[in-house]
Coordinates of C-alpha atoms in Angstrom, one line a residue:
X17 CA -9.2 -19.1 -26.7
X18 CA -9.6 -17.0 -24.1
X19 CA -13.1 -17.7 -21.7
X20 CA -15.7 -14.6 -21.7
X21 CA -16.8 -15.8 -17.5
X22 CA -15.0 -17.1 -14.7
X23 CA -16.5 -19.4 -11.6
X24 CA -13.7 -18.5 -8.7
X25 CA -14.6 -21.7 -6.7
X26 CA -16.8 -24.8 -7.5
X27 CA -18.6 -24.2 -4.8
X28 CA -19.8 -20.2 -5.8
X29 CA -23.4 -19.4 -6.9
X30 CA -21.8 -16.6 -8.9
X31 CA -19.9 -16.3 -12.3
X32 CA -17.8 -13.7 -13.0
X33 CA -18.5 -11.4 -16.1
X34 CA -14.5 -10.8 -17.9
X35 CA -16.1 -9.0 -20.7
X36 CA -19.4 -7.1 -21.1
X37 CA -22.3 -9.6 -21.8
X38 CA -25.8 -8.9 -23.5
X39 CA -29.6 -9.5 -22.0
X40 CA -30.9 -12.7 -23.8
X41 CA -27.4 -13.8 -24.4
X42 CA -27.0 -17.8 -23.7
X43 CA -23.1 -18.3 -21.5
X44 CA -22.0 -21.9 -21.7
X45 CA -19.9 -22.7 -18.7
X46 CA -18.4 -25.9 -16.9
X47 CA -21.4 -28.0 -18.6
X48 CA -23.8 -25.8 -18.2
X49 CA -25.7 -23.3 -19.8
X50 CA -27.2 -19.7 -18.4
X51 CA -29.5 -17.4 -20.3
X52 CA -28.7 -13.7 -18.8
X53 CA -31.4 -12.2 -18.0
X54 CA -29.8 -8.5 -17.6
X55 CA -26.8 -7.3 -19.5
X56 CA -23.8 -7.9 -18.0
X57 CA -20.9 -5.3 -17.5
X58 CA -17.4 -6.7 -17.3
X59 CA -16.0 -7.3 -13.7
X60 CA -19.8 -8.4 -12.3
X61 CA -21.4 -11.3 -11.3
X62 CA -24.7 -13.0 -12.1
X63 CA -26.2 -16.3 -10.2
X64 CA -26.0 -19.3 -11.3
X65 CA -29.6 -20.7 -9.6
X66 CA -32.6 -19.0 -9.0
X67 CA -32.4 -17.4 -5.0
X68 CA -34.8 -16.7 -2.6
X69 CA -35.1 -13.4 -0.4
X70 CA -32.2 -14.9 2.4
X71 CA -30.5 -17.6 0.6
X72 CA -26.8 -17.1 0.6
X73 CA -24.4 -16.2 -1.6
X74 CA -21.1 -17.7 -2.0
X75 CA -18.1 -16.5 -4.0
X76 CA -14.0 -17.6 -3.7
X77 CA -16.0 -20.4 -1.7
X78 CA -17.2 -18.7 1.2
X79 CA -20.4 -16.8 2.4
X80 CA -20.6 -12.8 0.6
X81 CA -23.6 -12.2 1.4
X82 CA -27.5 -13.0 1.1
X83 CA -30.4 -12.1 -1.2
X84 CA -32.7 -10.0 -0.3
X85 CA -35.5 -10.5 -2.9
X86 CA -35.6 -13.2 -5.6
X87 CA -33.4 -13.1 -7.9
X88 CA -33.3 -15.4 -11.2
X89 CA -31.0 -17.9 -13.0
X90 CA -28.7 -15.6 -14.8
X91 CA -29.5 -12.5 -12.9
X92 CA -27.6 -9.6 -12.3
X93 CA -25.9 -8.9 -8.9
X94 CA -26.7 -5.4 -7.4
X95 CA -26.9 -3.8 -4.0
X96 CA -30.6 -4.1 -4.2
X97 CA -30.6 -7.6 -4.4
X98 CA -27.6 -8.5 -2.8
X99 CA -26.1 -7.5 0.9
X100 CA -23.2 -8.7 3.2
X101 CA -22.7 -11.2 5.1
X102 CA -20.2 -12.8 6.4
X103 CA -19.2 -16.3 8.2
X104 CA -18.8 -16.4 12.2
X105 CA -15.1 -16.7 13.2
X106 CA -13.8 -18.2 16.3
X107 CA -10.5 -19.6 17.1
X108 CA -10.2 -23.6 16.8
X109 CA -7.5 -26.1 16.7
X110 CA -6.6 -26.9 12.8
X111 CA -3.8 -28.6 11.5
X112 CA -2.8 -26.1 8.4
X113 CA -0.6 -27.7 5.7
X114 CA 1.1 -25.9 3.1
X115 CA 2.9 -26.9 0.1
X116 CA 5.1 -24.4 -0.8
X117 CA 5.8 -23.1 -4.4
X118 CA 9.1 -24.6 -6.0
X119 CA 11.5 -21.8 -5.8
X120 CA 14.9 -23.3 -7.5
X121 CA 14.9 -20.2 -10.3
X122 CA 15.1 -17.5 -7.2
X123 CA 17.4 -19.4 -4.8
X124 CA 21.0 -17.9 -4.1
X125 CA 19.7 -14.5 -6.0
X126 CA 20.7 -11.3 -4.4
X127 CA 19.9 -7.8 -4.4
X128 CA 22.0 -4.5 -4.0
X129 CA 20.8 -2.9 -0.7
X130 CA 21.9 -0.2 1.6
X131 CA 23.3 -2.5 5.0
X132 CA 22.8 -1.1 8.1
X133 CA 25.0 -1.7 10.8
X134 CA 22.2 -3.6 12.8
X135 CA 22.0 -6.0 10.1
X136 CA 19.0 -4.8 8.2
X137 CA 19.0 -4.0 4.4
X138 CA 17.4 -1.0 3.2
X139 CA 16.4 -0.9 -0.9
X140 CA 16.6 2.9 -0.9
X141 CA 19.1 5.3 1.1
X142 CA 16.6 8.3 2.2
X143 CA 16.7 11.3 4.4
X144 CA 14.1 12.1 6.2
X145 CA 12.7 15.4 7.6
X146 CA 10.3 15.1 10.5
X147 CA 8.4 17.7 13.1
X148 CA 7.1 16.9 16.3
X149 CA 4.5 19.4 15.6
X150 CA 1.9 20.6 12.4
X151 CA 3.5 23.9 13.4
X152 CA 6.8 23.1 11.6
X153 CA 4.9 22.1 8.2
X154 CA 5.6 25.1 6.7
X155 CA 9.4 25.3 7.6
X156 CA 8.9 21.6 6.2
X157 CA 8.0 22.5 3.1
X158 CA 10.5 25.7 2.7
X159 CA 13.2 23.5 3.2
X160 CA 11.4 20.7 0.9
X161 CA 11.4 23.7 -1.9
X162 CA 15.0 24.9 -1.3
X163 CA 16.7 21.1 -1.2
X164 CA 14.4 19.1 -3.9
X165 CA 15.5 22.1 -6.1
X166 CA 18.9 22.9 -5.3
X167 CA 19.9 18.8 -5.3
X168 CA 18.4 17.6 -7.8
X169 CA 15.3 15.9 -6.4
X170 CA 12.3 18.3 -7.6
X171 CA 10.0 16.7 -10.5
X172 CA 7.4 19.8 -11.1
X173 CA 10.1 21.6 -13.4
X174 CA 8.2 20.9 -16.1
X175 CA 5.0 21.8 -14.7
X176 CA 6.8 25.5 -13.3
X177 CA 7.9 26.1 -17.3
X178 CA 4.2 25.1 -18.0
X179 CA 3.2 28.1 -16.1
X180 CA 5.8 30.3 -16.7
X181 CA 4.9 29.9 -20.7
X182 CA 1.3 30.3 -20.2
X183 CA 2.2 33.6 -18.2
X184 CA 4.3 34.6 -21.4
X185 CA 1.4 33.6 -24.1
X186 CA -1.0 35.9 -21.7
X187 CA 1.1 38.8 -21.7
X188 CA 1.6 38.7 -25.3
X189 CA -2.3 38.2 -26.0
X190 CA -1.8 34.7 -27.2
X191 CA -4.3 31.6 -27.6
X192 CA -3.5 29.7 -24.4
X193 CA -4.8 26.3 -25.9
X194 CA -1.8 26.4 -28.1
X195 CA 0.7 25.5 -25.0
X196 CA 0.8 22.1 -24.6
X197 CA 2.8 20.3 -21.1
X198 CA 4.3 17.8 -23.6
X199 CA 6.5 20.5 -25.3
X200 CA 8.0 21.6 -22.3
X201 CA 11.3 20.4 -21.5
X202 CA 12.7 19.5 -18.3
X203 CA 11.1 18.1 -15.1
X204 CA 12.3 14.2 -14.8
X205 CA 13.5 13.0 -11.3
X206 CA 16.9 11.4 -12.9
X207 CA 19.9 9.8 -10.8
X208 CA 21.4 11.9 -13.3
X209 CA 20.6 15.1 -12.2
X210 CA 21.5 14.9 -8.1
X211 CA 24.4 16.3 -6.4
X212 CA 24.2 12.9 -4.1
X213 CA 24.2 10.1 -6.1
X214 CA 23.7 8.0 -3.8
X215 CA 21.2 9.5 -1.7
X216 CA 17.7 8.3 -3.1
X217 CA 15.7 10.9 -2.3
X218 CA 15.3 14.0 0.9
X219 CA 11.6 12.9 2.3
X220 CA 9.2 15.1 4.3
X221 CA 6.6 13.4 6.7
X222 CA 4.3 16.9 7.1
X223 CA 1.4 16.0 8.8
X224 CA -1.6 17.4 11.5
X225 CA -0.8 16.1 14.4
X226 CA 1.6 16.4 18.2
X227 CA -0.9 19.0 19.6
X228 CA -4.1 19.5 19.9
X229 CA -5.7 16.2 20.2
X230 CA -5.4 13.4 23.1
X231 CA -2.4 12.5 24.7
X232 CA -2.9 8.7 23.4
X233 CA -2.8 10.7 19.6
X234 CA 0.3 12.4 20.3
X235 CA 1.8 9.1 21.7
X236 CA 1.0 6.8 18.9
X237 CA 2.2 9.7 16.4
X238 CA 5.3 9.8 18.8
X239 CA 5.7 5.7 17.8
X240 CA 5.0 6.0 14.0
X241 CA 7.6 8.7 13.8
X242 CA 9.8 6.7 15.8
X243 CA 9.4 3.2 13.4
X244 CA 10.3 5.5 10.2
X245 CA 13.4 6.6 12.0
X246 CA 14.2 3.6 12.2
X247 CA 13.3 2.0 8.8
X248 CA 16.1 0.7 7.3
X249 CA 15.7 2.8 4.3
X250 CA 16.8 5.9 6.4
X251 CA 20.0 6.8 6.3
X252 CA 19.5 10.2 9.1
X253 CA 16.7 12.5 10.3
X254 CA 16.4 16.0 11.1
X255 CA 13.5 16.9 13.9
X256 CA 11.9 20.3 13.5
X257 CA 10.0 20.7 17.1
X258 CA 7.9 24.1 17.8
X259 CA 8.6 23.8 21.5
X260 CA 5.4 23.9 23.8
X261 CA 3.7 20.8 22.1
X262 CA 2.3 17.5 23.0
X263 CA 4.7 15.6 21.4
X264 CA 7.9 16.2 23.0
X265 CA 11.3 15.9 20.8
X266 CA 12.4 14.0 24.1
X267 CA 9.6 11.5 23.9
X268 CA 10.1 11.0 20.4
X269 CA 13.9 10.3 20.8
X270 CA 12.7 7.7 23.9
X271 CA 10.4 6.0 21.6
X272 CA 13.1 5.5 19.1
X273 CA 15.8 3.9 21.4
X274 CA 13.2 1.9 22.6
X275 CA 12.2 0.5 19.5
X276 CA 15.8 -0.2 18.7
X277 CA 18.5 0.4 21.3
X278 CA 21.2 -0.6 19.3
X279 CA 20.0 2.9 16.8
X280 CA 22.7 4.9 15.7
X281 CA 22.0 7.0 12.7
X282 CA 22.4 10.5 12.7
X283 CA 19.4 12.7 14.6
X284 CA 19.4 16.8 13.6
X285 CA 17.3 18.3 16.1
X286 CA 16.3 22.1 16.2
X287 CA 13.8 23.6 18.4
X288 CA 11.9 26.6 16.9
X289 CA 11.2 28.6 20.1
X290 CA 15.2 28.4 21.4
X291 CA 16.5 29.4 17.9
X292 CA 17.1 32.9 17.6
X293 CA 14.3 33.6 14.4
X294 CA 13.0 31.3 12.3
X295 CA 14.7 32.3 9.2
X296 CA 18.1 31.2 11.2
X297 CA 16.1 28.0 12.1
X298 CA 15.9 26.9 8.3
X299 CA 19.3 28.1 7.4
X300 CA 20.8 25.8 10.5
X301 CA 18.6 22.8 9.1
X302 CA 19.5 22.9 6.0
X303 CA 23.4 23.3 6.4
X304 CA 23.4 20.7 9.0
X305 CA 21.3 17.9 6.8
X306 CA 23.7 18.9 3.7
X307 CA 26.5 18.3 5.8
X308 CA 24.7 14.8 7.0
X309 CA 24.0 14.5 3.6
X310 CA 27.5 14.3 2.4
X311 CA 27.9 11.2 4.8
X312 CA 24.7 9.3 3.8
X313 CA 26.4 9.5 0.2
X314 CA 29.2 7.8 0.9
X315 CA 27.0 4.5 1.6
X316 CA 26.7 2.0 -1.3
X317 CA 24.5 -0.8 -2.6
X318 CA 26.3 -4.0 -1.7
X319 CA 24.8 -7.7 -2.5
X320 CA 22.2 -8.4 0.3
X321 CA 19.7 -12.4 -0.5
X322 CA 16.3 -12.0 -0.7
X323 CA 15.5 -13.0 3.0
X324 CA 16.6 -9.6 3.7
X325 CA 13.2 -8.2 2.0
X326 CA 10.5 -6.6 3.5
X327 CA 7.5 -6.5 1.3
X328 CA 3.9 -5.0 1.9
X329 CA 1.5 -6.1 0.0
X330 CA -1.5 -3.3 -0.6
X331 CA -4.9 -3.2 -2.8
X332 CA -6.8 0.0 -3.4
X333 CA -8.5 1.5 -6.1
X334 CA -9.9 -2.1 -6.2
X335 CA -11.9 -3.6 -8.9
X336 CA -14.3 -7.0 -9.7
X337 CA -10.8 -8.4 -11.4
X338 CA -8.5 -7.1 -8.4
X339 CA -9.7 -10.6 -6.8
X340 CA -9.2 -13.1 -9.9
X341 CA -5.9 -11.5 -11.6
X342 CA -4.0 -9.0 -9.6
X343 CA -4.3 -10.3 -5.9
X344 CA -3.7 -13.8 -6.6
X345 CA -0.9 -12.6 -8.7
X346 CA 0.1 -11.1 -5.6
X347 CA -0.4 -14.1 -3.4
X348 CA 1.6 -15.9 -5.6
X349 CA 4.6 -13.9 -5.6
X350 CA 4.2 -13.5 -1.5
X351 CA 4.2 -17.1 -1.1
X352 CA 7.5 -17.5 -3.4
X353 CA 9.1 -14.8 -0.6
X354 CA 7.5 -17.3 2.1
X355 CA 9.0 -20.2 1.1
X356 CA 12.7 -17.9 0.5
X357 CA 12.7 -16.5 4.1
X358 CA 11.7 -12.8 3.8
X359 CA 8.9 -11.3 4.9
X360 CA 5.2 -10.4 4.1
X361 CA 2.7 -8.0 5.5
X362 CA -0.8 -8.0 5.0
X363 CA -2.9 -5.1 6.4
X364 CA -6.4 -3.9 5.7
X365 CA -8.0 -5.3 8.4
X366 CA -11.6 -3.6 7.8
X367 CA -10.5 -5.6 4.1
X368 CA -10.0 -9.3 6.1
X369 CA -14.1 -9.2 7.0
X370 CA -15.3 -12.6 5.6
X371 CA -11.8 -14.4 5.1
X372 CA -10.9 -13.9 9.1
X373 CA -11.3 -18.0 9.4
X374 CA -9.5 -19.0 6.8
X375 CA -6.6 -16.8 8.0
X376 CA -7.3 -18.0 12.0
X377 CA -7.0 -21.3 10.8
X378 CA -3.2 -20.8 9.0
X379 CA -2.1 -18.8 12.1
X380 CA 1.0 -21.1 14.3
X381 CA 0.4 -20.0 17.2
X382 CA -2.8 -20.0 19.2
X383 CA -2.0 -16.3 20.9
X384 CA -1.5 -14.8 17.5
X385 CA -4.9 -15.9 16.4
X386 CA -6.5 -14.9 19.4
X387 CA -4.8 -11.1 19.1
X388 CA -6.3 -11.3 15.4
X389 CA -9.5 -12.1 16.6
X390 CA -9.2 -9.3 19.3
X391 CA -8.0 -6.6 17.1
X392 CA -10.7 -7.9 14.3
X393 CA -13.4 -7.5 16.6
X394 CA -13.1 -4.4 18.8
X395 CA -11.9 -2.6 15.5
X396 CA -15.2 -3.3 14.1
X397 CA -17.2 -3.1 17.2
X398 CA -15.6 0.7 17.5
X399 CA -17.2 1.2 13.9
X400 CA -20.7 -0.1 14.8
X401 CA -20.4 1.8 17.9
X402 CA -20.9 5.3 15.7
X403 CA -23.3 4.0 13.1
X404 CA -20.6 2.7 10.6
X405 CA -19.1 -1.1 10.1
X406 CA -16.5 -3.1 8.0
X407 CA -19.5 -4.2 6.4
X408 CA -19.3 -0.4 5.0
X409 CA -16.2 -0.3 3.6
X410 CA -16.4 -0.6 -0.1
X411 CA -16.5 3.0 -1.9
X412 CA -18.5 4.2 -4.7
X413 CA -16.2 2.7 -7.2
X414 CA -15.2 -0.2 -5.8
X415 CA -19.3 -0.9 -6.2
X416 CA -19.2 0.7 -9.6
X417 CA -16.8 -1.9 -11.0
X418 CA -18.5 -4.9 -9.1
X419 CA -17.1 -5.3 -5.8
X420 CA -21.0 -5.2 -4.2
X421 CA -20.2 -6.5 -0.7
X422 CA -17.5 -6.0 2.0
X423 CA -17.0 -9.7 1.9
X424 CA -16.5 -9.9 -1.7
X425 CA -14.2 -7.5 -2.0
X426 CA -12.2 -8.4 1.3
X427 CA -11.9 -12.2 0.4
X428 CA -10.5 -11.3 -3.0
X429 CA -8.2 -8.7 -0.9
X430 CA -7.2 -11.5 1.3
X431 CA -5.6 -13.1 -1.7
X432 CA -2.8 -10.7 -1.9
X433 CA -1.3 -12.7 1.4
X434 CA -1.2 -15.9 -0.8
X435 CA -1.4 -19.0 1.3
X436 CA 1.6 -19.5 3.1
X437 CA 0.8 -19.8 7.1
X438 CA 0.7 -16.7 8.7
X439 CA 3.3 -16.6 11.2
X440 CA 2.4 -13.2 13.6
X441 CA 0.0 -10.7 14.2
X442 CA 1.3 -6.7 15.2
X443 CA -0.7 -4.1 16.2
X444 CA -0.4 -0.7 14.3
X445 CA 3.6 0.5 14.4
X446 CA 5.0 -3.3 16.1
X447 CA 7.5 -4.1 13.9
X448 CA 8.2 -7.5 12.0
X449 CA 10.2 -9.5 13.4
X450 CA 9.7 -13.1 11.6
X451 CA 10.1 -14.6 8.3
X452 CA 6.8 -15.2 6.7
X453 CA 3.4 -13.7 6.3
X454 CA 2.7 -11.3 9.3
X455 CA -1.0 -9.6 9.6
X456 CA -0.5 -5.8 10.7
X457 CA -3.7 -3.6 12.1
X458 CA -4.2 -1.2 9.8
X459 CA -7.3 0.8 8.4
X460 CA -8.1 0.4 5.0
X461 CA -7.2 3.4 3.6
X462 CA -5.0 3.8 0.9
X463 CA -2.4 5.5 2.7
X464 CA -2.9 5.7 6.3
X465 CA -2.3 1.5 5.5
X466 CA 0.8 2.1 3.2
X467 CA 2.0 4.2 6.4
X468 CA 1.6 1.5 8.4
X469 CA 2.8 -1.0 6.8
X470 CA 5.8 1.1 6.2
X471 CA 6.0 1.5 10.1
X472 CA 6.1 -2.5 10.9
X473 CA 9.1 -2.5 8.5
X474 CA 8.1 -2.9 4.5
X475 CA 11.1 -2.2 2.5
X476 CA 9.0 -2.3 -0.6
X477 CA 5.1 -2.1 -1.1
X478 CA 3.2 -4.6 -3.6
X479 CA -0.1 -2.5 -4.9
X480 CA -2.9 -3.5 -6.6
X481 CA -5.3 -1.5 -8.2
X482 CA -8.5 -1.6 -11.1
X483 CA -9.2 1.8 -10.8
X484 CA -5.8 3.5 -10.3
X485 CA -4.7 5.4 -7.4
X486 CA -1.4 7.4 -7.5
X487 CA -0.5 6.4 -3.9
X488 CA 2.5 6.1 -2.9
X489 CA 4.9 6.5 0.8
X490 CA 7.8 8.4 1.6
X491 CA 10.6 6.0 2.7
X492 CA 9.0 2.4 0.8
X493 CA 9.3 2.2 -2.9
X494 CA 5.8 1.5 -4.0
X495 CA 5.2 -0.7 -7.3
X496 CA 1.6 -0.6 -8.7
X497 CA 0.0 -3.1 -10.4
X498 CA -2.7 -3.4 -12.2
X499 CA -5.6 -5.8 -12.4
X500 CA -6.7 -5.3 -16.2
X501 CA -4.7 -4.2 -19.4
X502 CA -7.6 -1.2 -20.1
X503 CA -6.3 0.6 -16.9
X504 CA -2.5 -0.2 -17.7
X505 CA -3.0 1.5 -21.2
X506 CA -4.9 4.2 -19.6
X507 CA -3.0 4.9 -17.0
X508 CA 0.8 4.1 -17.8
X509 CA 2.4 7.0 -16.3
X510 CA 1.6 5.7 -12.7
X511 CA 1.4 1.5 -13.3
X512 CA 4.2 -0.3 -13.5
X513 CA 3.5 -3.5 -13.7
X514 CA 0.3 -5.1 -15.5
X515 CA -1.6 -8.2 -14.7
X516 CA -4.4 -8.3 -17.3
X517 CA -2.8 -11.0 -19.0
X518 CA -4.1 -13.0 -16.6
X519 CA -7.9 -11.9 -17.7
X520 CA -7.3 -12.2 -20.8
X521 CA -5.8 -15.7 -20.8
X522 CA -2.0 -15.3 -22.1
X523 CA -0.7 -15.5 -18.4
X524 CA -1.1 -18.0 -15.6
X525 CA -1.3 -16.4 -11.9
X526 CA 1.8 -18.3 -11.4
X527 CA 3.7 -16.9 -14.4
X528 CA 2.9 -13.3 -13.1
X529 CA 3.6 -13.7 -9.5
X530 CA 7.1 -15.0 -10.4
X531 CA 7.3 -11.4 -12.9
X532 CA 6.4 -9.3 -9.8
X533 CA 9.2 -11.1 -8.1
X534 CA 11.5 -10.4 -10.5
X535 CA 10.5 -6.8 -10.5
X536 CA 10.5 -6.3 -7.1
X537 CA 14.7 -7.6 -7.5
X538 CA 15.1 -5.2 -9.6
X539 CA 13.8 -2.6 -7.6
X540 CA 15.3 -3.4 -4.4
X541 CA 18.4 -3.1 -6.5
X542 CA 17.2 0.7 -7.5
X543 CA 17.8 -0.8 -11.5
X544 CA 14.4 -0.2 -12.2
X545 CA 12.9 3.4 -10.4
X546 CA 8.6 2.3 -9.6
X547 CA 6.6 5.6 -10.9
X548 CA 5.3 6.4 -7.6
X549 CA 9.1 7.1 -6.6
X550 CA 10.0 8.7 -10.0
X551 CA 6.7 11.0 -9.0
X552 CA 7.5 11.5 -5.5
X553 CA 4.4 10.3 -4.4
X554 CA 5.6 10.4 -0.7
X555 CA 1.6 9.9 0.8
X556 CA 1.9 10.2 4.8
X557 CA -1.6 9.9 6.7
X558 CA -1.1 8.8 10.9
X559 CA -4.1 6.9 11.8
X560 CA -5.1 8.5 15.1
X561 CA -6.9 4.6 16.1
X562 CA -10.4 6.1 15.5
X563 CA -13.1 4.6 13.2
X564 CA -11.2 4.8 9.7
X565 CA -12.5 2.0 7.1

């Protein structure tokens, strides 16, 4: 029989509600029993002691906060009575032992990758389009419109037909209720339909930046565009530069050599202001990339082992289950890739606050730990420093859904890293270098952390979600997973894989995190498409290092 409440850790003051719960109703629990004093939705927490105004609150076994009135036995946690806090961290000399999972069922397995010639494996063969500028977006996306179109790649067919019949029923004086999307035909993004079948998709990385701003923005921009050239995912680029800009096509090709000097793909460059108009511009691109295009296709999948993968492992959209099903679920399957030999990378950092000790303290090497603790603090001290703070990171619906504190939701974030030791620490863009779990400085955000995580090398993206959140990135196959079976249900057309099981008590963590593994083989292998990539959800925010949570 499945349990109605959850205690994370023996040492929490909390219980977690896993379905709604009445005033007045008695919850029998680990030998004890609590009379609830408010109702209780599902995904909340109420205290297992009475508390005084400042006593502290602990959840997954660490301090989340304090009270800030009393609050009963069997009282409900709110944002009245309940506000972060958050352990000290300091770097100290700790032995961290692991035991890693048995991985017998997943060693000698393979996937079908795109090799590179520097030895890397890509799990998708993309081209990408690029400008130096936010002056080329619109050539961007004429080119976009043209190619996704004329190659096959285009998924808002059905959506255009949706249109074009509700222009028909107007002009003919029709009810317009009666056209419904489902009877339209057309629109799916199918291998089926391309010219290039082995060309996974033509990606677009439009975005506001390369003038205007400092010349540390344009730099960093110049670095991000310079790690997705060279993800192994990409099979060529073309550069659309204005001309006159900060960013500089010749900076951008610099920043690229030196992040790999061994690069050889294909670059396309064209220069608006030396091109005789800009309608010969867009002609010149496009028959140039079709022509690169042509070689990218003749690349196949080829057996690659799994130490070859790169996964990112992401929450947003989180919920008060994203912490006690998904994430571990997560954690589980990122400690299976651990003890393989492939790499992790766990971002967020304004989404570590509270679990920064427990991740100092698995860190190898002393100067790793000390860059964590730099990049922690001056990230946050940046936030304070115009009002704001990690402590206000969690959004209306994270609160909504019963993530009430920073630390509550970052600890049960944390989890998605699993607890394998954590082996490096990069700054925003540095690549990944070393097999394990790797901690890369990124803001919170949804997508301005799926872009970086992309930029330190992910070749696939692990995200979690309660709420759902269609995010997805350009050149990393993103595979959404969700934390409860409501939201699955809800929202099939964007989840692919669902961890409410878990909740509901028909699937260990373990069991899952070994399904997510077996999903992600798949999809490295392109034998199962994720929804964000059958959607084109190609999300592209630069973080400009300024106070983003």
């Amino acid at each position: 029989m499945a349990e109605i409440v959850l205690k994370v850790h023996p040492k929490d003051n909390v219980i977690v509600a896993l379905k709604d719960l009445k005033k007045g109703q008695i919850i029998s629990y680990g030998g004890a029993e609590y009379e609830l004093q408010n109702d209780i939705g599902a995904k909340h927490k109420f205290f297992t002691q009475d508390l005084q105004a400042g006593d502290e609150i602990i959840m997954y076994g660490v301090l989340v906060g304090k009270a800030q009135e009393f609050i009963p036995r069997g009282g409900l946690m709110t944002t009245t009575n309940t506000k972060h806090a958050a352990d000290p961290f300091e770097y100290r000399p700790y032995q961290y032992h692991w035991t890693a999972p048995d991985v017998s069922k997943f060693k000698g397995r393979t996937f079908n990758g795109y090799h590179r010639s520097d030895g890397r494996v890509g799990t998708a063969n993309y081209w990408l389009f690029m400008p130096t500028v936010f002056c080329e977006n619109r050539n961007l996306d004429v080119i976009r419109e043209a190619l996704h179109n004329e190659l096959g790649y285009a998924v808002t067919d059905k959506y255009k037909k949706y249109a074009h019949h509700l222009v028909e029923a107007f002009k003919n004086q029709e009810d317009l209720s009666g056209i419904m999307l489902n009877a339209v035909p057309g629109g799916a993004n199918q291998k089926s339909d391309r010219l290039f079948k082995n060309v996974d998709g033509i990606k677009f990385l439009n975005h506001q930046g390369g003038c205007g701003g400092t010349r540390q923005d344009a730099g960093t921009l110049s670095k991000l565009l310079a790690a997705y050239a060279d993800h192994p995912n990409v099979a060529g680029i073309t550069i659309l530069s204005l001309g006159c800009q900060n960013l500089q096509t010749k900076q951008l090709l610099e920043d690229i050599k030196l992040r790999n000097p061994a690069f050889d793909k294909p670059i396309l460059v064209f220069e608006q202001q030396q091109s005789q108009s800009e309608e010969q511009l867009v002609a010149d691109a496009i028959r140039k990339t079709f022509e690169g295009l042509i070689e990218a296709n003749k690349i196949e999948r080829s057996p690659a082992p799994l130490t070859a993968l790169t996964v990112g492992v992401k929450c947003g959209g989180s919920d008060g289950f994203s912490g006690i099903s998904a994430n571990p679920a997560v954690g589980y399957t990122s400690d299976l890739l651990a003890a393989l030999g492939a790499k992790i990378l766990l971002a967020e950092f304004p989404e570590l606050c509270g679990a920064e000790q427990q991740l100092i303290d698995r860190t190898i090497e002393e100067a790793a730990a000390r860059k964590f603790i730099h990049l922690m603090t001056s990230y946050n001290d940046q936030a304070l420093s115009v009002g704001s703070g990690f402590f206000m990171n969690p959004s209306p619906g994270n609160i909504k859904d019963g993530l009430i504190t920073d630390a509550i939701k970052s600890t049960g974030a944390a989890k998605k890293g699993g607890t394998s030791p954590v082996v490096d620490v990069l700054d925003y863009t540095e690549p990944a270098t070393k097999p394990g779990l790797s901690l890369v400085c990124t803001p919170g955000n949804d997508v301005e952390a799926t872009t970086g995580k992309a930029a330190s090398g992910a070749t696939l993206i692990l995200f979690t979600t309660g709420l759902g959140t269609p995010t997805g990135n350009p050149v990393c196959p993103t595979i959404k997973i969700a934390t409860n079976t409501s939201l699955a249900n809800r929202m099939g057309d964007i989840i692919d894989i669902n961890t409410g099981g878990i909740i509901d008590g028909e699937k260990t963590i373990e069991q899952m995190g070994e399904e997510i593994l077996e999903y992600c083989i798949k999809a490295a292998s392109g034998e199962v498409i994720p929804k964000a990539v059958l959607l084109n959800q190609d999300d592209f925010i630069p973080w400009k290092r300024g106070v983003s949570l």
